[in-house]
Amino acid sequence: MKSFYIILALLSYGIYAIDTDSHEENAHCAGNTKLLTIVECVLNHSPEFKKTRIELTAIKGKKIAAAYLFPSNPTIQVMNAYRKQAQSEVTIFNPVAQSAINGEIQASQEFFIGGQRGKRMEVVDSEYAAQIKKVATMERDTTAQALSAAIFYKNSLEEYKITEFLYQNSQDMAKVVQGRADKGLAAGIDADIANAEVSKIARLLNSAIRKRDGAKGNLTVMMGVTFDLSLSIVDTIPDIQLNTKNTQELIVTALKQRTEVDAGVLDVRTAQRRIDLLKRESIPNLTVSAYLQRDGFNENVMGARASIPLRVWRDNSGEVLESEARKDQAMTNLEINQHTIKYEVIRAVTNFNSLREETKSYPQELMKKVDEDLLSIKKALGTGQMNIRDALVAQNSLVTLKLSYIQTQSDYDLSKIELLRSIGFPLLQYTVK
């Protein structure tokens, strides 16, 4: 029993050590972090990105297999037989039964004669080129997801801070009004209104906490760090200088830049090369054999033979038909990707232009004065220069303005990322300074 507890303790320690090493490996991803670091951490941890890169190694293995010089390994056959004359064949003139040992050693090798080896290598080369494009696509999409998650978390923190400030401010205002009501300087209903406002803001605060924690949870899982570690983002997405008036020109650029298009073209090429390979494989391979033999006359024989299978029942017609259908599917997928890219560019340009205009509705001078105005409202209420109802109306107006500004700025930053992603421009070059 004592041994059982010792083993259990060792296993627990081993699991803890593995978990600790994993967290220490990504420790630099927490704390005050820049967007570039977040992107690097997400790319290093993303299992989807790892899976796409591992496929490159698998295709390298297929390329080695396709480069084999012969379609199969050589075979060696050994045969040995003992012959002895039957007793019924023994005669007076041949009183001793005759015997002989027959044997054969044969070596065989199959050879390509239809050029299948070259076609196999062409197929794998196309697969590898297409996979490189798919890795680039996954890297770009993962980078966009990392930046979007980081911006969403950063703005959820700002929303939480303003809501927390509003909640504390509402509590202070409720205490002031309640104290004045207790002294008979304010109506009791004013205190009830102030306390009701505290309850309402508490609900908003809890909602902001859930939004903040959800955004942090999503980002920390993507980065491979624990949720409990502190995490804050010290930079943001800069303004991008890009002419978005000519949407059609951006669509043409996207069709050239997006690696999905190149991958689709290569998939079509790969499908065609598979068809060519199947047609070449309809030409049977030649097998050449050489043998040494001791025959039934106890004589040594040396010879060679050639064999070739007849394509009678299996002519690859079914496989060719299937591959032709796969090629049509690849062409259809390419067309679908092109349609998707066009729509993504149109949507991204529309959102970007709209949100860029919307941000102009929030002058920076006004946004800087919001916090000062909120404090002024609390002071005016405490000195009796403003009643609770007017104070709440003014406070709600200012807080709504600031929350709307935070949401608009968040949407605008996300639209920048989506615009760059949809066109196929390098994200880090435009978004990380």
Short mmCIF file of C-alpha atoms in Angstrom, two decimals:
data_model
loop_
_atom_site.label_atom_id
_atom_site.label_comp_id
_atom_site.label_asym_id
_atom_site.label_seq_id
_atom_site.Cartn_x
_atom_site.Cartn_y
_atom_site.Cartn_z
CA MET A 1 0.00 0.00 0.00
CA LYS A 2 2.86 2.32 0.80
CA SER A 3 4.37 1.66 -2.64
CA PHE A 4 1.07 2.61 -4.27
CA TYR A 5 1.10 6.05 -2.63
CA ILE A 6 4.73 6.58 -3.64
CA ILE A 7 3.93 5.77 -7.30
CA LEU A 8 0.87 8.03 -7.19
CA ALA A 9 2.97 10.90 -5.82
CA LEU A 10 5.61 10.44 -8.52
CA LEU A 11 2.97 10.43 -11.26
CA SER A 12 1.38 13.57 -9.85
CA TYR A 13 4.74 15.29 -9.71
CA GLY A 14 5.49 14.26 -13.30
CA ILE A 15 2.21 15.71 -14.57
CA TYR A 16 2.83 18.91 -12.60
CA ALA A 17 6.36 19.17 -14.00
CA ILE A 18 5.15 18.75 -17.58
CA ASP A 19 2.46 21.35 -17.05
CA THR A 20 4.93 23.73 -15.41
CA ASP A 21 7.44 23.36 -18.24
CA SER A 22 4.70 24.11 -20.76
CA HIS A 23 3.71 27.26 -18.94
CA GLU A 24 7.31 28.41 -18.43
CA GLU A 25 7.92 27.94 -22.16
CA ASN A 26 5.22 30.52 -22.92
CA ALA A 27 5.86 32.74 -19.89
CA HIS A 28 7.07 35.58 -22.13
CA CYS A 29 3.60 35.67 -23.68
CA ALA A 30 2.05 37.14 -20.51
CA GLY A 31 2.36 40.48 -18.73
CA ASN A 32 2.75 43.67 -20.73
CA THR A 33 2.78 42.29 -24.23
CA LYS A 34 3.05 43.72 -27.72
CA LEU A 35 0.93 42.61 -30.64
CA LEU A 36 3.96 41.10 -32.39
CA THR A 37 4.69 38.90 -29.37
CA ILE A 38 1.06 37.78 -29.23
CA VAL A 39 1.14 36.80 -32.90
CA GLU A 40 4.39 34.84 -32.40
CA CYS A 41 2.98 33.03 -29.37
CA VAL A 42 -0.23 32.12 -31.19
CA LEU A 43 1.64 30.83 -34.24
CA ASN A 44 3.98 28.76 -32.06
CA HIS A 45 1.08 27.24 -30.14
CA SER A 46 -1.63 26.88 -32.82
CA PRO A 47 -2.30 23.16 -33.44
CA GLU A 48 -4.05 24.00 -36.71
CA PHE A 49 -0.93 25.76 -38.00
CA LYS A 50 1.27 22.90 -36.76
CA LYS A 51 -0.95 20.38 -38.55
CA THR A 52 -0.62 22.28 -41.82
CA ARG A 53 3.18 22.38 -41.53
CA ILE A 54 3.38 18.68 -40.60
CA GLU A 55 1.60 17.89 -43.86
CA LEU A 56 4.66 19.28 -45.66
CA THR A 57 6.80 16.61 -43.99
CA ALA A 58 4.30 13.94 -45.03
CA ILE A 59 4.49 15.10 -48.65
CA LYS A 60 8.31 15.02 -48.46
CA GLY A 61 7.97 11.35 -47.53
CA LYS A 62 5.68 10.80 -50.52
CA LYS A 63 8.27 12.48 -52.72
CA ILE A 64 10.96 10.06 -51.51
CA ALA A 65 8.64 7.15 -52.25
CA ALA A 66 7.82 8.51 -55.71
CA ALA A 67 11.53 8.79 -56.53
CA TYR A 68 12.20 5.07 -56.16
CA LEU A 69 14.05 3.87 -59.29
CA PHE A 70 12.10 0.63 -59.54
CA PRO A 71 8.41 -0.09 -58.92
CA SER A 72 9.24 -2.96 -56.54
CA ASN A 73 12.12 -4.63 -54.77
CA PRO A 74 13.95 -7.51 -56.49
CA THR A 75 12.80 -11.01 -55.67
CA ILE A 76 14.87 -14.15 -55.30
CA GLN A 77 13.29 -17.58 -55.68
CA VAL A 78 14.99 -20.81 -54.67
CA MET A 79 13.64 -24.25 -55.61
CA ASN A 80 14.97 -27.68 -54.78
CA ALA A 81 13.49 -31.09 -55.66
CA TYR A 82 14.61 -34.71 -55.31
CA ARG A 83 13.68 -37.16 -58.06
CA LYS A 84 13.87 -40.95 -57.67
CA GLN A 85 12.78 -43.62 -60.10
CA ALA A 86 9.77 -45.68 -59.04
CA GLN A 87 10.37 -49.38 -58.10
CA SER A 88 7.99 -50.54 -60.83
CA GLU A 89 10.35 -49.09 -63.38
CA VAL A 90 13.33 -51.10 -62.11
CA THR A 91 14.21 -53.88 -64.60
CA ILE A 92 16.79 -56.58 -64.97
CA PHE A 93 18.74 -54.39 -67.32
CA ASN A 94 18.43 -51.41 -64.96
CA PRO A 95 18.41 -52.97 -61.49
CA VAL A 96 19.22 -49.74 -59.55
CA ALA A 97 16.59 -47.00 -59.19
CA GLN A 98 17.89 -43.77 -60.68
CA SER A 99 17.73 -40.49 -58.68
CA ALA A 100 18.44 -36.86 -59.37
CA ILE A 101 18.39 -33.50 -57.58
CA ASN A 102 16.68 -30.64 -59.41
CA GLY A 103 17.13 -27.03 -58.27
CA GLU A 104 16.76 -23.46 -59.42
CA ILE A 105 17.81 -20.02 -58.24
CA GLN A 106 16.04 -17.10 -59.87
CA ALA A 107 16.39 -13.33 -59.42
CA SER A 108 13.66 -11.03 -60.79
CA GLN A 109 13.30 -7.28 -61.10
CA GLU A 110 10.37 -5.18 -62.28
CA PHE A 111 11.12 -2.13 -64.45
CA PHE A 112 9.19 1.02 -65.34
CA ILE A 113 8.55 1.19 -69.06
CA GLY A 114 5.72 3.75 -69.19
CA GLY A 115 7.31 6.73 -67.45
CA GLN A 116 5.23 6.29 -64.28
CA ARG A 117 8.11 7.32 -62.03
CA GLY A 118 8.41 10.76 -63.61
CA LYS A 119 4.65 11.30 -63.45
CA ARG A 120 4.53 10.29 -59.78
CA MET A 121 7.22 12.85 -58.98
CA GLU A 122 5.29 15.52 -60.88
CA VAL A 123 2.17 14.76 -58.83
CA VAL A 124 4.05 15.04 -55.54
CA ASP A 125 5.81 18.24 -56.64
CA SER A 126 2.41 19.81 -57.34
CA GLU A 127 1.07 18.63 -53.97
CA TYR A 128 4.08 20.09 -52.19
CA ALA A 129 3.77 23.45 -53.97
CA ALA A 130 0.06 23.59 -53.15
CA GLN A 131 0.73 22.74 -49.50
CA ILE A 132 3.26 25.57 -49.22
CA LYS A 133 0.53 27.96 -50.32
CA LYS A 134 -1.88 26.41 -47.81
CA VAL A 135 0.68 26.89 -45.03
CA ALA A 136 0.97 30.56 -46.01
CA THR A 137 -2.82 30.85 -45.99
CA MET A 138 -3.08 29.29 -42.54
CA GLU A 139 -0.31 31.55 -41.24
CA ARG A 140 -2.10 34.66 -42.54
CA ASP A 141 -5.49 33.58 -41.15
CA THR A 142 -3.99 32.61 -37.78
CA THR A 143 -2.19 35.96 -37.61
CA ALA A 144 -5.45 37.77 -38.34
CA GLN A 145 -7.25 35.77 -35.66
CA ALA A 146 -4.51 36.54 -33.13
CA LEU A 147 -4.60 40.27 -33.86
CA SER A 148 -8.41 40.34 -33.75
CA ALA A 149 -8.51 38.46 -30.44
CA ALA A 150 -5.87 40.80 -28.98
CA ILE A 151 -7.72 43.94 -30.06
CA PHE A 152 -11.01 42.59 -28.79
CA TYR A 153 -9.43 41.82 -25.41
CA LYS A 154 -7.71 45.21 -25.23
CA ASN A 155 -10.98 47.07 -25.88
CA SER A 156 -12.91 44.84 -23.48
CA LEU A 157 -10.41 45.93 -20.80
CA GLU A 158 -11.11 49.58 -21.58
CA GLU A 159 -14.84 48.95 -21.51
CA TYR A 160 -14.47 47.23 -18.13
CA LYS A 161 -12.45 50.14 -16.73
CA ILE A 162 -15.00 52.77 -17.74
CA THR A 163 -17.85 50.61 -16.43
CA GLU A 164 -16.01 50.06 -13.17
CA PHE A 165 -15.43 53.82 -12.89
CA LEU A 166 -19.12 54.41 -13.61
CA TYR A 167 -20.11 51.89 -10.93
CA GLN A 168 -17.87 53.50 -8.32
CA ASN A 169 -19.10 56.94 -9.31
CA SER A 170 -22.72 55.80 -9.02
CA GLN A 171 -22.05 54.39 -5.55
CA ASP A 172 -20.49 57.67 -4.44
CA MET A 173 -23.42 59.63 -5.85
CA ALA A 174 -25.91 57.31 -4.12
CA LYS A 175 -24.14 57.87 -0.77
CA VAL A 176 -24.26 61.63 -1.23
CA VAL A 177 -27.97 61.61 -2.15
CA GLN A 178 -28.80 59.20 0.67
CA GLY A 179 -26.99 61.42 3.16
CA ARG A 180 -28.84 64.50 1.93
CA ALA A 181 -32.15 62.61 2.06
CA ASP A 182 -31.44 61.50 5.64
CA LYS A 183 -30.91 65.17 6.58
CA GLY A 184 -34.08 66.20 4.80
CA LEU A 185 -32.19 68.11 2.12
CA ALA A 186 -33.42 65.86 -0.69
CA ALA A 187 -36.54 63.85 -1.41
CA GLY A 188 -36.56 60.17 -0.52
CA ILE A 189 -37.35 59.26 -4.11
CA ASP A 190 -34.05 60.80 -5.19
CA ALA A 191 -32.22 58.32 -2.97
CA ASP A 192 -34.26 55.46 -4.43
CA ILE A 193 -33.39 56.62 -7.96
CA ALA A 194 -29.70 56.80 -7.07
CA ASN A 195 -29.73 53.30 -5.53
CA ALA A 196 -31.61 51.93 -8.54
CA GLU A 197 -28.92 53.40 -10.77
CA VAL A 198 -26.28 51.54 -8.74
CA SER A 199 -28.11 48.25 -9.31
CA LYS A 200 -28.38 48.94 -13.04
CA ILE A 201 -24.69 49.80 -13.35
CA ALA A 202 -23.79 46.69 -11.32
CA ARG A 203 -25.45 44.61 -14.03
CA LEU A 204 -23.46 46.44 -16.72
CA LEU A 205 -20.28 45.89 -14.70
CA ASN A 206 -20.88 42.15 -14.45
CA SER A 207 -21.56 42.03 -18.18
CA ALA A 208 -18.27 43.87 -18.83
CA ILE A 209 -16.44 41.41 -16.56
CA ARG A 210 -17.86 38.45 -18.47
CA LYS A 211 -16.88 40.06 -21.76
CA ARG A 212 -13.37 40.80 -20.50
CA ASP A 213 -12.82 37.31 -19.09
CA GLY A 214 -14.25 35.66 -22.19
CA ALA A 215 -11.94 37.68 -24.43
CA LYS A 216 -8.98 36.89 -22.19
CA GLY A 217 -9.87 33.20 -22.12
CA ASN A 218 -10.01 33.05 -25.91
CA LEU A 219 -6.67 34.84 -26.27
CA THR A 220 -4.84 32.84 -23.58
CA VAL A 221 -6.00 29.55 -25.09
CA MET A 222 -4.75 30.67 -28.49
CA MET A 223 -1.40 31.67 -26.96
CA GLY A 224 -1.03 28.57 -24.81
CA VAL A 225 -0.76 30.37 -21.45
CA THR A 226 -2.80 29.97 -18.30
CA PHE A 227 -5.84 32.12 -17.80
CA ASP A 228 -4.72 33.33 -14.35
CA LEU A 229 -1.60 35.09 -15.64
CA SER A 230 -1.80 38.86 -16.00
CA LEU A 231 -2.06 40.04 -19.57
CA SER A 232 -2.22 43.52 -21.02
CA ILE A 233 -1.53 44.85 -24.51
CA VAL A 234 0.68 47.91 -24.73
CA ASP A 235 0.24 48.88 -28.40
CA THR A 236 -2.62 49.05 -30.88
CA ILE A 237 -3.35 48.92 -34.60
CA PRO A 238 -2.06 52.08 -36.34
CA ASP A 239 -3.95 53.83 -39.11
CA ILE A 240 -3.32 52.28 -42.50
CA GLN A 241 -2.79 54.40 -45.58
CA LEU A 242 -4.72 52.54 -48.25
CA ASN A 243 -6.90 53.84 -51.06
CA THR A 244 -10.22 52.05 -50.66
CA LYS A 245 -12.26 54.03 -53.18
CA ASN A 246 -11.73 51.64 -56.10
CA THR A 247 -13.17 48.34 -54.86
CA GLN A 248 -12.72 46.53 -58.17
CA GLU A 249 -9.01 47.31 -58.19
CA LEU A 250 -8.69 45.87 -54.69
CA ILE A 251 -10.54 42.73 -55.80
CA VAL A 252 -8.08 42.25 -58.65
CA THR A 253 -5.21 42.75 -56.21
CA ALA A 254 -6.71 40.22 -53.79
CA LEU A 255 -7.06 37.58 -56.52
CA LYS A 256 -3.34 38.03 -57.20
CA GLN A 257 -2.21 38.24 -53.57
CA ARG A 258 -4.33 35.61 -51.84
CA THR A 259 -2.51 32.30 -51.60
CA GLU A 260 -5.79 30.36 -51.69
CA VAL A 261 -6.01 31.14 -55.41
CA ASP A 262 -2.51 29.80 -56.07
CA ALA A 263 -3.26 26.72 -53.98
CA GLY A 264 -6.46 26.14 -55.96
CA VAL A 265 -4.64 26.41 -59.28
CA LEU A 266 -2.03 23.94 -58.04
CA ASP A 267 -4.75 21.55 -56.85
CA VAL A 268 -6.22 21.55 -60.36
CA ARG A 269 -2.76 20.91 -61.80
CA THR A 270 -2.22 18.07 -59.34
CA ALA A 271 -5.52 16.48 -60.33
CA GLN A 272 -4.57 16.63 -64.01
CA ARG A 273 -1.20 15.05 -63.30
CA ARG A 274 -2.92 12.23 -61.42
CA ILE A 275 -5.00 11.57 -64.52
CA ASP A 276 -1.83 11.48 -66.64
CA LEU A 277 -0.25 9.09 -64.15
CA LEU A 278 -3.21 6.70 -64.27
CA LYS A 279 -3.07 6.66 -68.05
CA ARG A 280 0.64 5.87 -67.91
CA GLU A 281 0.00 3.14 -65.34
CA SER A 282 -2.26 1.42 -67.87
CA ILE A 283 1.02 0.46 -69.60
CA PRO A 284 2.17 -2.68 -67.74
CA ASN A 285 5.64 -2.88 -66.29
CA LEU A 286 8.16 -5.43 -67.51
CA THR A 287 9.66 -8.02 -65.17
CA VAL A 288 13.04 -9.52 -66.14
CA SER A 289 14.39 -12.66 -64.47
CA ALA A 290 17.69 -14.53 -64.58
CA TYR A 291 18.08 -18.06 -63.29
CA LEU A 292 20.49 -20.91 -62.70
CA GLN A 293 18.96 -24.38 -62.90
CA ARG A 294 19.84 -28.01 -62.55
CA ASP A 295 17.27 -29.78 -64.70
CA GLY A 296 15.81 -33.26 -64.72
CA PHE A 297 18.72 -34.58 -66.79
CA ASN A 298 21.22 -33.52 -64.12
CA GLU A 299 22.44 -30.79 -66.43
CA ASN A 300 23.24 -27.21 -65.43
CA VAL A 301 21.18 -24.59 -67.21
CA MET A 302 21.49 -20.80 -67.23
CA GLY A 303 18.77 -18.62 -68.73
CA ALA A 304 16.57 -15.58 -68.58
CA ARG A 305 12.89 -14.84 -68.93
CA ALA A 306 10.69 -11.76 -69.30
CA SER A 307 7.09 -11.39 -68.20
CA ILE A 308 4.50 -8.70 -68.63
CA PRO A 309 0.96 -8.63 -67.21
CA LEU A 310 -2.00 -8.34 -69.56
CA ARG A 311 -4.36 -5.43 -68.92
CA VAL A 312 -7.57 -7.30 -69.48
CA TRP A 313 -9.83 -6.86 -66.45
CA ARG A 314 -8.12 -3.91 -64.75
CA ASP A 315 -7.61 -1.09 -67.22
CA ASN A 316 -7.74 1.93 -64.81
CA SER A 317 -10.83 3.31 -66.56
CA GLY A 318 -12.71 3.61 -63.26
CA GLU A 319 -9.78 5.35 -61.57
CA VAL A 320 -9.41 7.75 -64.49
CA LEU A 321 -13.11 8.64 -64.38
CA GLU A 322 -12.86 9.29 -60.62
CA SER A 323 -9.77 11.48 -61.06
CA GLU A 324 -11.46 13.50 -63.79
CA ALA A 325 -14.35 14.15 -61.40
CA ARG A 326 -11.83 15.17 -58.71
CA LYS A 327 -10.29 17.61 -61.15
CA ASP A 328 -13.72 19.13 -61.83
CA GLN A 329 -14.21 19.43 -58.07
CA ALA A 330 -10.85 21.19 -57.73
CA MET A 331 -11.82 23.65 -60.46
CA THR A 332 -15.16 24.27 -58.73
CA ASN A 333 -13.39 24.83 -55.39
CA LEU A 334 -11.12 27.35 -57.09
CA GLU A 335 -14.16 29.20 -58.41
CA ILE A 336 -15.79 29.13 -54.96
CA ASN A 337 -12.63 30.58 -53.41
CA GLN A 338 -12.57 33.36 -55.97
CA HIS A 339 -16.21 34.23 -55.24
CA THR A 340 -15.52 34.17 -51.50
CA ILE A 341 -12.50 36.46 -51.90
CA LYS A 342 -14.51 38.96 -53.95
CA TYR A 343 -17.25 39.08 -51.33
CA GLU A 344 -14.76 39.35 -48.45
CA VAL A 345 -13.03 42.30 -50.12
CA ILE A 346 -16.33 44.09 -50.79
CA ARG A 347 -17.51 43.54 -47.22
CA ALA A 348 -14.15 44.56 -45.73
CA VAL A 349 -13.93 47.74 -47.80
CA THR A 350 -17.51 48.70 -46.95
CA ASN A 351 -17.01 48.17 -43.22
CA PHE A 352 -13.65 49.93 -43.21
CA ASN A 353 -14.94 53.02 -45.02
CA SER A 354 -18.07 53.21 -42.88
CA LEU A 355 -16.22 52.82 -39.58
CA ARG A 356 -13.51 55.28 -40.61
CA GLU A 357 -16.21 57.89 -41.13
CA GLU A 358 -17.87 56.88 -37.85
CA THR A 359 -14.69 57.48 -35.85
CA LYS A 360 -14.74 61.10 -37.03
CA SER A 361 -17.90 61.58 -34.95
CA TYR A 362 -15.80 61.30 -31.79
CA PRO A 363 -13.46 64.32 -31.52
CA GLN A 364 -10.37 63.51 -29.48
CA GLU A 365 -10.70 66.73 -27.49
CA LEU A 366 -14.20 65.78 -26.39
CA MET A 367 -13.19 62.21 -25.47
CA LYS A 368 -10.36 63.51 -23.28
CA LYS A 369 -12.81 65.69 -21.32
CA VAL A 370 -15.33 62.90 -20.60
CA ASP A 371 -13.57 61.68 -17.44
CA GLU A 372 -13.19 65.25 -16.18
CA ASP A 373 -16.89 65.95 -16.83
CA LEU A 374 -17.91 62.83 -14.91
CA LEU A 375 -15.92 63.98 -11.88
CA SER A 376 -17.43 67.47 -12.22
CA ILE A 377 -20.93 65.96 -12.12
CA LYS A 378 -20.14 64.16 -8.88
CA LYS A 379 -18.75 67.35 -7.31
CA ALA A 380 -21.76 69.41 -8.45
CA LEU A 381 -24.10 66.84 -6.94
CA GLY A 382 -22.21 66.90 -3.64
CA THR A 383 -22.36 70.68 -3.41
CA GLY A 384 -26.04 70.79 -4.29
CA GLN A 385 -25.48 72.55 -7.62
CA MET A 386 -27.16 69.67 -9.48
CA ASN A 387 -29.97 67.30 -8.53
CA ILE A 388 -29.69 63.53 -8.87
CA ARG A 389 -31.92 63.26 -11.91
CA ASP A 390 -30.00 65.80 -13.92
CA ALA A 391 -26.74 64.24 -12.73
CA LEU A 392 -27.80 60.78 -13.89
CA VAL A 393 -28.96 62.04 -17.26
CA ALA A 394 -25.65 63.84 -17.82
CA GLN A 395 -23.63 60.89 -16.54
CA ASN A 396 -25.44 58.37 -18.72
CA SER A 397 -24.99 60.58 -21.75
CA LEU A 398 -21.24 60.89 -21.21
CA VAL A 399 -20.73 57.22 -20.39
CA THR A 400 -22.78 56.12 -23.39
CA LEU A 401 -20.62 58.37 -25.53
CA LYS A 402 -17.41 56.86 -24.20
CA LEU A 403 -18.64 53.27 -24.48
CA SER A 404 -19.80 53.94 -28.02
CA TYR A 405 -16.39 55.39 -28.82
CA ILE A 406 -14.63 52.31 -27.43
CA GLN A 407 -16.90 50.00 -29.43
CA THR A 408 -16.48 52.01 -32.61
CA GLN A 409 -12.70 52.13 -32.20
CA SER A 410 -12.65 48.38 -31.59
CA ASP A 411 -14.74 47.71 -34.69
CA TYR A 412 -12.54 50.06 -36.70
CA ASP A 413 -9.35 48.29 -35.62
CA LEU A 414 -10.91 44.92 -36.46
CA SER A 415 -11.97 46.25 -39.86
CA LYS A 416 -8.34 47.22 -40.58
CA ILE A 417 -7.24 43.65 -39.89
CA GLU A 418 -10.00 42.17 -42.01
CA LEU A 419 -9.30 44.58 -44.87
CA LEU A 420 -5.62 43.62 -44.98
CA ARG A 421 -6.43 39.92 -44.63
CA SER A 422 -9.07 39.95 -47.37
CA ILE A 423 -6.76 41.68 -49.86
CA GLY A 424 -3.84 39.43 -48.93
CA PHE A 425 -1.43 42.13 -47.75
CA PRO A 426 1.17 41.15 -45.09
CA LEU A 427 -0.58 41.89 -41.80
CA LEU A 428 2.44 42.47 -39.60
CA GLN A 429 3.94 44.93 -42.06
CA TYR A 430 0.90 47.20 -41.72
CA THR A 431 -0.27 46.55 -38.18
CA VAL A 432 2.87 46.16 -36.06
CA LYS A 433 5.20 49.12 -35.61
#
